[in-house]
Short mmCIF file of C-alpha atoms and ligand atoms in Angstrom, two decimals:
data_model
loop_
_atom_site.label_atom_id
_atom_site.label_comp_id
_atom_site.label_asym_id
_atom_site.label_seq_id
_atom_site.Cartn_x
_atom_site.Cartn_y
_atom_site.Cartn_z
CA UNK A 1 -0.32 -1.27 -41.34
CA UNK A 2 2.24 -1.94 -38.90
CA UNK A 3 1.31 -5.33 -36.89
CA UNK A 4 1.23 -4.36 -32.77
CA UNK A 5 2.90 -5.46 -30.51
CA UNK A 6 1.20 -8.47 -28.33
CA UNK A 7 1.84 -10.86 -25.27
CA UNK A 8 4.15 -13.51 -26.69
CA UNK A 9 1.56 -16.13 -24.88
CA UNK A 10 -1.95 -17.03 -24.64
CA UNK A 11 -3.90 -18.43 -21.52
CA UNK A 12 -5.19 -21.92 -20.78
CA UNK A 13 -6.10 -21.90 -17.38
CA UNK A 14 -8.56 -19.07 -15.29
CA UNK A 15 -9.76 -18.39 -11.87
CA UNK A 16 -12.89 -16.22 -11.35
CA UNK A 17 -12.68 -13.39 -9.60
CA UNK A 18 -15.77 -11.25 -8.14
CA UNK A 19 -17.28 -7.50 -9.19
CA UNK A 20 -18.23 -6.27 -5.69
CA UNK A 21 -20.73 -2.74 -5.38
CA UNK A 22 -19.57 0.19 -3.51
CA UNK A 23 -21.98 -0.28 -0.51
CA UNK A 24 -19.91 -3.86 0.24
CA UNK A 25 -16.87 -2.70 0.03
CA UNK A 26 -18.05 0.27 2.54
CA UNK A 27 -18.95 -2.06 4.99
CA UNK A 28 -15.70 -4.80 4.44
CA UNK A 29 -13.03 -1.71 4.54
CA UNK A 30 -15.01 0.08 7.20
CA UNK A 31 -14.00 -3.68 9.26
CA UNK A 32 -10.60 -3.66 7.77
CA UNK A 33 -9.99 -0.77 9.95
CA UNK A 34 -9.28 0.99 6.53
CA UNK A 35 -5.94 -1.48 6.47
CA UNK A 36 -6.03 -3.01 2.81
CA UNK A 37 -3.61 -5.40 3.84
CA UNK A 38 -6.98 -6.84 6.40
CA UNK A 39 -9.16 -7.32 3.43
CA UNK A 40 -9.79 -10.67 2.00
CA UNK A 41 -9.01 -11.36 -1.64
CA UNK A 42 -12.44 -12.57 -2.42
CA UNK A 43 -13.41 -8.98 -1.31
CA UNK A 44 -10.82 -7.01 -4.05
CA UNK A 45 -11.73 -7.25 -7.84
CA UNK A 46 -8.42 -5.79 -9.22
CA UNK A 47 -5.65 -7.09 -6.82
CA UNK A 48 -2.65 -4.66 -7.41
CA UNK A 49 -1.43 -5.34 -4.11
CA UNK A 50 1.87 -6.50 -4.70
CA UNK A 51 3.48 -8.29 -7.78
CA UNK A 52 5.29 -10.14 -5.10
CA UNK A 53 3.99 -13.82 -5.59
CA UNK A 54 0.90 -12.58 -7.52
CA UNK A 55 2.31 -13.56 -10.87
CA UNK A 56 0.92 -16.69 -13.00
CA UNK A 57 3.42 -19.44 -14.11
CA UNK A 58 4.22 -20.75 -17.33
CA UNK A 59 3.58 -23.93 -18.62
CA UNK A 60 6.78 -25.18 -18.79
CA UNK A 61 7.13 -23.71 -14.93
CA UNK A 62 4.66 -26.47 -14.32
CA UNK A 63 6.06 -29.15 -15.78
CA UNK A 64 8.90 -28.28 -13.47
CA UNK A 65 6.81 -28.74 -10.52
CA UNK A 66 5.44 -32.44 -11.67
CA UNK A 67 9.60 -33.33 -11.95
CA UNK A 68 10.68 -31.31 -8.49
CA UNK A 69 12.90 -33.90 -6.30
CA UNK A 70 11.83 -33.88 -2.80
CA UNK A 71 15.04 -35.11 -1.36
CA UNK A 72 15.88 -34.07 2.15
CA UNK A 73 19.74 -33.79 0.51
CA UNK A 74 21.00 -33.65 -2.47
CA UNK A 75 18.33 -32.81 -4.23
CA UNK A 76 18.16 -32.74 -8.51
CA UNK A 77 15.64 -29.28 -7.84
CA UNK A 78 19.00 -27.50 -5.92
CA UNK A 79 21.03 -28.50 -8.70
CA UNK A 80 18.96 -27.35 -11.28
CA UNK A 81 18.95 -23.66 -9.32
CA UNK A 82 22.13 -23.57 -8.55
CA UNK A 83 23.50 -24.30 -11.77
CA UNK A 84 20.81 -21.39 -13.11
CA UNK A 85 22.16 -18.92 -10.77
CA UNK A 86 25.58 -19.60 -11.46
CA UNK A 87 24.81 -19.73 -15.12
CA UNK A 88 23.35 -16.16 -15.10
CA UNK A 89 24.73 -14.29 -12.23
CA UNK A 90 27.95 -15.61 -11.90
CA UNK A 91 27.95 -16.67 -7.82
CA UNK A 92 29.61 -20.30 -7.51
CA UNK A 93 28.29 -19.95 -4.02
CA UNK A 94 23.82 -20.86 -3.45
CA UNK A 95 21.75 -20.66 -0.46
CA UNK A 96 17.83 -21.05 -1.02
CA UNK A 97 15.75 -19.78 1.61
CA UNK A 98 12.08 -19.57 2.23
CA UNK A 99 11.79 -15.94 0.65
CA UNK A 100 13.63 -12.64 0.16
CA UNK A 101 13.53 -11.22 3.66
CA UNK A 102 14.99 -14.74 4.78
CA UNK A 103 18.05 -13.94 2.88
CA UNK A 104 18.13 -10.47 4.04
CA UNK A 105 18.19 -12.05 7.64
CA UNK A 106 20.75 -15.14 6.75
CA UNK A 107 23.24 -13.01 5.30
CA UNK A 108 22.97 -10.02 7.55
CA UNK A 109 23.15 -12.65 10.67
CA UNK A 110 26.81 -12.86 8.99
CA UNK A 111 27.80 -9.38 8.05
CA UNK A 112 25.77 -6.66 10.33
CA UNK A 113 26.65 -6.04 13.64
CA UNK A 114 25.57 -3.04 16.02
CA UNK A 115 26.20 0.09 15.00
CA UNK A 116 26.81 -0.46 11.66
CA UNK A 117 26.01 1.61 8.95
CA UNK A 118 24.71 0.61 5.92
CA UNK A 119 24.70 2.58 2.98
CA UNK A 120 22.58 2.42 -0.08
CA UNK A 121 19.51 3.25 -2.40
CA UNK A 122 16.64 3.81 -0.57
CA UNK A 123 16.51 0.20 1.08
CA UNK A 124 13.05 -2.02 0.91
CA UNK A 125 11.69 -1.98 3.88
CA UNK A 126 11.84 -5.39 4.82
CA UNK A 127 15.81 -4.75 4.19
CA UNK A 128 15.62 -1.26 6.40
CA UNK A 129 13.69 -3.82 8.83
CA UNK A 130 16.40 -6.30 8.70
CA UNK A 131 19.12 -3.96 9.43
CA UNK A 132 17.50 -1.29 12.49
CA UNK A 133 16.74 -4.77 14.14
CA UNK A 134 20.45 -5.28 14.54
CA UNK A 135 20.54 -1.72 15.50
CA UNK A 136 22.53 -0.54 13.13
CA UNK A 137 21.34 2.60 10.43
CA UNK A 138 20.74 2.13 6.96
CA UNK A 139 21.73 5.56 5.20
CA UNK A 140 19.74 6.24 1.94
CA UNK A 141 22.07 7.65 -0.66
CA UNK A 142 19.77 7.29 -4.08
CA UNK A 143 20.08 10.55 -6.12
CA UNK A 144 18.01 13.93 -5.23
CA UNK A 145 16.14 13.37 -8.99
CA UNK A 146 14.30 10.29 -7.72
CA UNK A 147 12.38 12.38 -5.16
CA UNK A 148 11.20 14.48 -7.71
CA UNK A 149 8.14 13.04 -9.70
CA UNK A 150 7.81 15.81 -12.28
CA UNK A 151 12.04 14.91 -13.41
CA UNK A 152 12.22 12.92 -15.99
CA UNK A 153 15.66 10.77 -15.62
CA UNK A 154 16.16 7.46 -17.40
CA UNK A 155 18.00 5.82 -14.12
CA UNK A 156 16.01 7.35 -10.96
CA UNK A 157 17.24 4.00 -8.98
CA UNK A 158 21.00 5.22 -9.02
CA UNK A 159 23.33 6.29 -6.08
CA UNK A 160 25.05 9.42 -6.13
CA UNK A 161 28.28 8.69 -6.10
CA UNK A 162 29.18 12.00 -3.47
CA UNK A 163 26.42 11.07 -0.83
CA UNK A 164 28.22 7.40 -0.19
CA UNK A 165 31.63 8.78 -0.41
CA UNK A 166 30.23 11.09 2.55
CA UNK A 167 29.22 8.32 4.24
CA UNK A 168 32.58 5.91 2.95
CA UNK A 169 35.15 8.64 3.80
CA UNK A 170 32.96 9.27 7.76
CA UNK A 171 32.86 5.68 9.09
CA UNK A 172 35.66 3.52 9.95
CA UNK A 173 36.02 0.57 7.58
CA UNK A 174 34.71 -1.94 10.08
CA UNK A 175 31.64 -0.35 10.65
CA UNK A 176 30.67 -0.33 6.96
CA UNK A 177 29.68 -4.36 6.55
CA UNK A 178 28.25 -3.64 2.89
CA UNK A 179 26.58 -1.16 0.64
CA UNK A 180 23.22 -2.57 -0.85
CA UNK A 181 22.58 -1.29 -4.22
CA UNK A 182 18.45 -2.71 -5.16
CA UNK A 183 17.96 -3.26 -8.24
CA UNK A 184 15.28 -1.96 -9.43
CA UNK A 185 14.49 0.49 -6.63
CA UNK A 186 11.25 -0.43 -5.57
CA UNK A 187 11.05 2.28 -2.83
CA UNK A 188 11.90 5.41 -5.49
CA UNK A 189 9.20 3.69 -8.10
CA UNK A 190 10.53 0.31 -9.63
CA UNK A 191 13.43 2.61 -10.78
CA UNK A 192 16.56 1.50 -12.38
CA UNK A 193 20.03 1.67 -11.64
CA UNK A 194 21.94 2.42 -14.61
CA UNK A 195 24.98 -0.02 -15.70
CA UNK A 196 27.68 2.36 -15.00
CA UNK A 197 26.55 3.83 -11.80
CA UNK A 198 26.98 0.05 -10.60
CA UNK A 199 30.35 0.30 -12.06
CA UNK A 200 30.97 3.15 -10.30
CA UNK A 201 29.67 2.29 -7.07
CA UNK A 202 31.97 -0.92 -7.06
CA UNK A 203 35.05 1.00 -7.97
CA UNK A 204 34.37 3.76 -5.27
CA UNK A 205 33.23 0.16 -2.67
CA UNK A 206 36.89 -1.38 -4.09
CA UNK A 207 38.77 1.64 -3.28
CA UNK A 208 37.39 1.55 0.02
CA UNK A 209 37.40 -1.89 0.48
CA UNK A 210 33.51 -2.33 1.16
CA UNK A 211 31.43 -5.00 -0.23
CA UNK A 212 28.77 -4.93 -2.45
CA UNK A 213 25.53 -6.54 -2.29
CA UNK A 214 22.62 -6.22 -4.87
CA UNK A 215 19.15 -6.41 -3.49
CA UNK A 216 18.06 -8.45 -6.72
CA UNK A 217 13.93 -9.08 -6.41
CA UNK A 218 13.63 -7.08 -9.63
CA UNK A 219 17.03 -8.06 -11.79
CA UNK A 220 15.59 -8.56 -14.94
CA UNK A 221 13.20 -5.64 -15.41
CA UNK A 222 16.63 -3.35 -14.34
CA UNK A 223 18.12 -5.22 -16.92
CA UNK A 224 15.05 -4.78 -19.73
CA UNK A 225 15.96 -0.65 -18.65
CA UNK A 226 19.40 -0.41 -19.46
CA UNK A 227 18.82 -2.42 -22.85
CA UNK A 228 16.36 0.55 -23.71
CA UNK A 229 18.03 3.45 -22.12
CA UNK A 230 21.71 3.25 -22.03
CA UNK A 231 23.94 3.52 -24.90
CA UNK A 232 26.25 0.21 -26.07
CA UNK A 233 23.56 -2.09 -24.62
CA UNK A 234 20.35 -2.31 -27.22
CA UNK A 235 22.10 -4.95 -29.23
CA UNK A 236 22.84 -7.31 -25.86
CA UNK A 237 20.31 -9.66 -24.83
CA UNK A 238 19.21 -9.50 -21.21
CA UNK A 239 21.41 -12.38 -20.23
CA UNK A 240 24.49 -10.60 -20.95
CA UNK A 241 23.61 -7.52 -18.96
CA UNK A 242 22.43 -9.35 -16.13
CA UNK A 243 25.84 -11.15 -16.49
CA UNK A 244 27.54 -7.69 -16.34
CA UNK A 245 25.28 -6.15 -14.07
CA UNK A 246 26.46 -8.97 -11.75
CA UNK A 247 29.95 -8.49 -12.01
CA UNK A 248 29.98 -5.57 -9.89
CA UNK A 249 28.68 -7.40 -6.91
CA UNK A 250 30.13 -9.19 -4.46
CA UNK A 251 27.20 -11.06 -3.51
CA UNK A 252 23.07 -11.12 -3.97
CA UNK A 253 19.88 -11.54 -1.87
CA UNK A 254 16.87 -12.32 -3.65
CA UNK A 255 12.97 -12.32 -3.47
CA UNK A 256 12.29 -14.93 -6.32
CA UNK A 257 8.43 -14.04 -5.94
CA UNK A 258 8.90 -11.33 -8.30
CA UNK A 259 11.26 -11.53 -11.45
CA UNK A 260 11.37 -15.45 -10.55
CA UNK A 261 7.82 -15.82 -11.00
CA UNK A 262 7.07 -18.01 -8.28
CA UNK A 263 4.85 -17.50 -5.83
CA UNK A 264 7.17 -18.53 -3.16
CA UNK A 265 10.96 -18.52 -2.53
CA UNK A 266 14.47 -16.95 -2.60
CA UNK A 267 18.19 -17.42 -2.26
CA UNK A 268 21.68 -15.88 -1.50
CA UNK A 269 24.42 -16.10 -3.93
CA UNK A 270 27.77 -15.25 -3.22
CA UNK A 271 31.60 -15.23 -4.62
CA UNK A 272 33.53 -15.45 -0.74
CA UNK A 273 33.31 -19.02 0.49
CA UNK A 274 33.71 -17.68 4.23
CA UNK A 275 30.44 -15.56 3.73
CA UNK A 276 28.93 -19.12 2.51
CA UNK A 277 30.39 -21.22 5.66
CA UNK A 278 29.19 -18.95 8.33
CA UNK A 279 25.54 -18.35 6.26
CA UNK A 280 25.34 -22.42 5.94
CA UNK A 281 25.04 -22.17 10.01
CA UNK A 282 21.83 -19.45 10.20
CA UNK A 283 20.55 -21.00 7.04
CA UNK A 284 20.27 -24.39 9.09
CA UNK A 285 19.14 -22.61 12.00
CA UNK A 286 16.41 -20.33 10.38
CA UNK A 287 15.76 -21.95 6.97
CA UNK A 288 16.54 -25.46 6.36
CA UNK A 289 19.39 -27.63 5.13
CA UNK A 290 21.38 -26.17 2.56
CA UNK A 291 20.35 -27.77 -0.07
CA UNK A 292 16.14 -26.43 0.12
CA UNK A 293 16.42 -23.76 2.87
CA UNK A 294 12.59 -23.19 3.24
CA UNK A 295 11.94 -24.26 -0.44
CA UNK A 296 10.22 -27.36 -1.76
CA UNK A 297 12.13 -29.40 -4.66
CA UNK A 298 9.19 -28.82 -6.66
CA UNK A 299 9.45 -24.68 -6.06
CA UNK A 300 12.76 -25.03 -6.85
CA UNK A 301 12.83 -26.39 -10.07
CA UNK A 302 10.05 -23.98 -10.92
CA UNK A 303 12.23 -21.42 -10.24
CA UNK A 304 15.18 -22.21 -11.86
CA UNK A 305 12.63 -21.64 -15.19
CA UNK A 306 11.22 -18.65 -13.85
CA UNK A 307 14.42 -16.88 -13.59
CA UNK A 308 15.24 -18.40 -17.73
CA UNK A 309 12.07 -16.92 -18.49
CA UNK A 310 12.03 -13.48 -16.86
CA UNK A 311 15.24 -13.17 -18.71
CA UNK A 312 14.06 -13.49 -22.09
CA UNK A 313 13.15 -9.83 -23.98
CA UNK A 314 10.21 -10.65 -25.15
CA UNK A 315 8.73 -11.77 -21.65
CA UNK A 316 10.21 -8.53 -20.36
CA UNK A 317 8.55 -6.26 -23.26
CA UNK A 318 5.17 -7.65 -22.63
CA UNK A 319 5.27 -7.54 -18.97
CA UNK A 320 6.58 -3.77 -18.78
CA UNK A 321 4.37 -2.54 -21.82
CA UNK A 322 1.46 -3.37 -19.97
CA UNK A 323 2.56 -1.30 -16.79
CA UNK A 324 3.15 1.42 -19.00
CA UNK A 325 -0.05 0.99 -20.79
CA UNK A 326 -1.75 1.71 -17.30
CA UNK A 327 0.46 4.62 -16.65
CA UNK A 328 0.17 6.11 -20.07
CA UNK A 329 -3.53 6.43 -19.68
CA UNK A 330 -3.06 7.82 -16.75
CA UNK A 331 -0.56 10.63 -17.94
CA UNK A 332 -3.14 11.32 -20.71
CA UNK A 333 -5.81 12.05 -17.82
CA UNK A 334 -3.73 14.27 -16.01
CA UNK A 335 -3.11 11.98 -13.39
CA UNK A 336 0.69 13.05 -11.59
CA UNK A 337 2.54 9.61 -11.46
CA UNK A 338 6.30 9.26 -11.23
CA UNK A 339 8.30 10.19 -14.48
CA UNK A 340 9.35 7.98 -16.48
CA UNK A 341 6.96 5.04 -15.62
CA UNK A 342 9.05 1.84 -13.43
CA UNK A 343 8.88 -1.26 -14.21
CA UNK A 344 6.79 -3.32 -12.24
CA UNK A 345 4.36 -0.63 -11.04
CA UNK A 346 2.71 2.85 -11.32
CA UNK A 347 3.45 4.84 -8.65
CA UNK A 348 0.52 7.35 -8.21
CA UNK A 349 1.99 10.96 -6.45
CA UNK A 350 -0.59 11.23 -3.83
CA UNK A 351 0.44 14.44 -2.74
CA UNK A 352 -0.05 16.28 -5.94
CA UNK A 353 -3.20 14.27 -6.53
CA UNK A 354 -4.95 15.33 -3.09
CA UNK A 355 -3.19 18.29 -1.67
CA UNK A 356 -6.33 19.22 0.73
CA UNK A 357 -5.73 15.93 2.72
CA UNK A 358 -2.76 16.90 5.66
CA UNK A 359 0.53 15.07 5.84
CA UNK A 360 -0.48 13.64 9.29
CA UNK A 361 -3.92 12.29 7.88
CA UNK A 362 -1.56 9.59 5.67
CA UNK A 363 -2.06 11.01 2.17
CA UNK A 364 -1.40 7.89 0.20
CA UNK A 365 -3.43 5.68 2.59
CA UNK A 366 -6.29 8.55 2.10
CA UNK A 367 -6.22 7.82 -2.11
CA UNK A 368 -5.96 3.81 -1.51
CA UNK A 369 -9.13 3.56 0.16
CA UNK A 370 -10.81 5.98 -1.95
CA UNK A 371 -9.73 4.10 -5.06
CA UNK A 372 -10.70 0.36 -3.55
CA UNK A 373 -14.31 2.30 -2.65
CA UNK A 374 -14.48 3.53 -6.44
CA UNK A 375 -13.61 0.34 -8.35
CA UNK A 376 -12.99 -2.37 -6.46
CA UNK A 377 -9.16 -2.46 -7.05
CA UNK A 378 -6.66 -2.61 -4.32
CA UNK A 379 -3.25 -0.83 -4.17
CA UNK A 380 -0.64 -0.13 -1.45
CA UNK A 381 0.43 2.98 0.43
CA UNK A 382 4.06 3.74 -0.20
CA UNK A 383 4.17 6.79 1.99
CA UNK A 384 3.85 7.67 5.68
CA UNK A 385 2.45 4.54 7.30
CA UNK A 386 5.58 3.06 5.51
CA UNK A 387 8.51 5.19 6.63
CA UNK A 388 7.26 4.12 10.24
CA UNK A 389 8.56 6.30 12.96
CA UNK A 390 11.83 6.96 13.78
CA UNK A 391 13.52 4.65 16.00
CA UNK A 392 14.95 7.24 18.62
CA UNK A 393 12.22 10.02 18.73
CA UNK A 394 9.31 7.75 18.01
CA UNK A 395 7.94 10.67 15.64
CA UNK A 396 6.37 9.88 12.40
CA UNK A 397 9.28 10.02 9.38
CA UNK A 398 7.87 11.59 6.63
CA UNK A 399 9.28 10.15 3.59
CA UNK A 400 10.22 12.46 0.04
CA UNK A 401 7.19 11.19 -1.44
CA UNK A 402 3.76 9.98 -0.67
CA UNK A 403 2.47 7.23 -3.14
CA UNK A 404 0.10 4.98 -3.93
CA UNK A 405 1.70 1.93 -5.63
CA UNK A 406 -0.42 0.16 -8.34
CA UNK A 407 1.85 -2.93 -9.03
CA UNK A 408 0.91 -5.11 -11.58
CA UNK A 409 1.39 -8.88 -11.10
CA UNK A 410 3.23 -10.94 -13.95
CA UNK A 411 1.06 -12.42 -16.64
CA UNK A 412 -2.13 -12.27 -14.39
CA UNK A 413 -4.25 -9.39 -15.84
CA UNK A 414 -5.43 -8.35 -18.99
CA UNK A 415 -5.01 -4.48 -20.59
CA UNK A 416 -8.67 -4.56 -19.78
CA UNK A 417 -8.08 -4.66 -16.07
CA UNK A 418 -5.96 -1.93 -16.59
CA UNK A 419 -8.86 0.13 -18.38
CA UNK A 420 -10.99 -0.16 -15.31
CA UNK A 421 -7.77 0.91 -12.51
CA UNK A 422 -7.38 3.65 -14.70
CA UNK A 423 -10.99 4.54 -15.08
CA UNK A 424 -11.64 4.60 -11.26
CA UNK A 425 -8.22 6.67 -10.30
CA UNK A 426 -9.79 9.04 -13.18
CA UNK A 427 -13.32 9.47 -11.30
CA UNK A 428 -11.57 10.23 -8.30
CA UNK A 429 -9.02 13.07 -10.08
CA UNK A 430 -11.95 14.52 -11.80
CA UNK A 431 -13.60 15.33 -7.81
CA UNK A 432 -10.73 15.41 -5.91
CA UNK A 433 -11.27 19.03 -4.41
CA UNK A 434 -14.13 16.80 -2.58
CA UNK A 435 -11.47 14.51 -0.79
CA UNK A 436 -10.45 16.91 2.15
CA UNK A 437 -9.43 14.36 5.05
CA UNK A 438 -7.38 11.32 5.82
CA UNK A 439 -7.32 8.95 8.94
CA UNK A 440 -5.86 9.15 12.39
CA UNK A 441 -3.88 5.78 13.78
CA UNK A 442 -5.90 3.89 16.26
CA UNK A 443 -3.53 1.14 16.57
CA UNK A 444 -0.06 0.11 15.57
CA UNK A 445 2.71 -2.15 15.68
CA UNK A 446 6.59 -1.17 17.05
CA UNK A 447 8.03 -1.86 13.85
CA UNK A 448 6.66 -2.61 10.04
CA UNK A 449 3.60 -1.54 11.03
CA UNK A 450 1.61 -0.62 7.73
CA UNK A 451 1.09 -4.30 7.80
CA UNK A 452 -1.21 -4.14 10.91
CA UNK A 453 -1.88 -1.09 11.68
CA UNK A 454 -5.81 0.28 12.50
CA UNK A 455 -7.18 3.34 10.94
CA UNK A 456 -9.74 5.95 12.08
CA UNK A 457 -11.22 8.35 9.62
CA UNK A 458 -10.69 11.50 10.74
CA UNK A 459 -13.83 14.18 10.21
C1 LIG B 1 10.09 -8.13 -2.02
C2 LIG B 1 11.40 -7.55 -1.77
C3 LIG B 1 12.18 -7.99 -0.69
C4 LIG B 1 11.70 -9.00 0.32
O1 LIG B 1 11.33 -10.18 -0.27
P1 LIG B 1 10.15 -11.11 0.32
O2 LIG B 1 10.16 -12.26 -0.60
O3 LIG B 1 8.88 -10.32 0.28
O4 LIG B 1 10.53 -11.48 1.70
C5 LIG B 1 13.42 -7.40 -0.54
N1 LIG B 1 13.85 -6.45 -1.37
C6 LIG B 1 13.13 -6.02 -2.42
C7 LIG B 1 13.66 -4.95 -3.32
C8 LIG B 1 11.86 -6.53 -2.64
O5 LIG B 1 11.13 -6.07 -3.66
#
């Protein structure tokens, strides 16, 4: 018999974590104002949240900790993550700032002004955020197959090539500070971006002298993708195709609480030293000196292992095979997810699952709840309360697709867990006919406001 394939590490340290019944989770969502983000964590079983942060580190990422140098300058910790960075993206140019939306608002401080338009594929929100706050428009350009669940395509995270050279060939130079290309595309599934549409999007950005930036929370799972899926690349390790994947951009923001498993933390890299001057003067301002920026020397050196780690195959295999382990047993059920399965999540179709609930009751937000009520586990609407309104009109945006995002924190849960996620989301398929209606807003915030925002049910 062929041996299977296991986690390439075992576990020496636990936390406890409590099996609630359904009538106290009634009465702690029913005071959450049916916001999961208002729970408390002692109050979720299965925390599938976010795998921003979430993940547990290593214990060689701990060692790192007991040797972080707490310097005010000059610290040993920035050296070690700069000279990482370099190492495996290439930038000769470091910033580390407190997290990922930090560096979204350092280097944008630099490079977006009013009226800008930024194109790219289907921007995180904090990113979106980042840019409508300048007033400027970020234009989503991510190919027509990633809004379709039932499509199976090996690269759903890719830009099509004719909607930005719309938007290239429309706008005047100036007005086009950068096209962000996020890799993986957290906002179409924790899809990936195939090697050569990054090619192609910096030869089409070259020709039209427009910068590219990579959105890089997820780097190394992209990377683990194009090692399985596109041709000339099963033989590379991950470290070389991150090191070409990087070669088409000009410059990189990063959320290091995902594929840097940290639980706090990111940076900007860059190639142009005049980027780096004027991002050295907002970094001061917003973050911290240049060399910590919002990090501790301790966080820093943890990082710098993180990102060796999360670039190892056999890290990345384990970690994705168990996302896919959830999803498969979903699939099997009958369950519509997003085809083929991401990498750092399952992304349930909440439309197709509960097609009695209206669009204005918030779908997604409908099947969260009913899953946390079922089995204790807590996901994330990726839908309605999301998209946020429009700026101008103030009307609800209804995005391509209503989800419910089950993502699965790094080394943290066993396949186990994942029995039970699946199990509940299974009860609920097998009576969804009985889930007719959704929730009404009571009260919200003028912009990101899934975060805070109160629910009502509706009846
Ligand atoms: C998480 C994330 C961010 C923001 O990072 P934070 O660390 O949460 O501030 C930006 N872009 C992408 C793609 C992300 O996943």
């Amino acid at each position: 018999m062929e041996l299977p394939f296991a986690e390439n590490y075992r576990i020496k340290m636990v936390e406890p974590i409590y099996r609630s019944t359904r009538e106290e989770r009634e009465n702690w969502i029913r005071k959450a104002d049916y916001n999961l983000f208002n729970l408390r964590s002692e109050q979720v079983y299965i925390d599938l949240l976010t795998d921003s942060g979430t993940g547990a580190m290593s214990d060689r990422q701990w060692a790192a900790v007991m040797t972080g140098d707490e310097s005010y300058a000059g610290s040993s910790s920035f050296f070690n993550l700069k000279d990482r960075v370099e190492q495996l993206f290439g930038f000769e140019y470091m910033l580390p700032v407190h997290q990922g939306r930090a560096a979204e608002n350092v280097l944008f401080s630099v490079l977006v002004k009013e009226g800008n338009i930024v194109p790219g594929n289907s921007h995180f929100d904090t990113t979106k955020g980042h840019i409508e706050f300048r007033k400027a428009k970020a234009v989503d350009c991510t190919i027509d197959e990633a809004f379709d669940t039932t499509i199976d395509h090996p690269f759903k995270g890719n830009i099509d090539l004719e909607k930005l050279q719309l938007v290239l060939e429309t706008y005047p130079k100036d007005q086009i500070p950068m096209i962000i290309v996020t890799v993986t595309c957290n906002t179409s599934g924790g899809q990936p971006v195939s090697m050569q549409n990054m090619r192609d999007v910096k030869q089409l950005a070259d020709a039209y002298g427009i910068p590219v930036i990579f959105d890089s929370a997820r780097f190394a799972e992209n990377a683990w993708f194009i090692k399985q899926r596109e041709e000339g690349y099963a033989d590379k390790t991950i470290k070389e195709i991150v090191r070409e994947m990087y070669s088409y951009a000009d410059g990189m923001t990063m959320s290091s609480k995902k594929d840097g498993i940290v639980n706090i933390g990111g940076l900007l890299a860059m190639h142009r030293k005049d980027w780096f001057d004027q991002a050295t003067v907002y970094n001061i301002m917003y973050e911290g000196f240049l060399t910590y920026g919002g990090m501790a020397g301790r966080d820093m050196n943890a990082l710098a292992v993180g990102l060796d780690e999360a670039t190892e195959a056999e890290y990345l295999e384990a970690r994705i095979s168990q996302v896919h382990y959830l999803g498969n047993k979903l699939i099997e059920a009958g369950v519509p997810v997003q085809r083929p399965l991401g990498g750092h999540a399952v992304f349930v179709d909440a439309r197709r699952f509960l097609p009695a609930v209206p669009q204005e009751e918030y779908i997604a937000q409908t099947l969260a709840v009913e899953l946390y009520l079922e089995a204790g586990v807590r996901g994330v609407e990726v839908g309605t309360l999301l998209a946020d309104r429009d700026p101008e009109t103030h009307e609800n945006r209804y995005p391509g697709n209503e989800f419910l995002r089950l993502a699965i924190p790094r080394r943290t849960y066993t396949n186990n867990h994942m029995d039970v996620v699946a199990a509940g989301l299974i009860n609920l398929f097998e009576r969804r006919d009985t889930i007719r209606r959704g929730f009404k807003i009571e009260h919200e915030a003028p912009i990101m406001r899934h975060f805070t925002v109160g629910l009502k049910k509706v009846d």
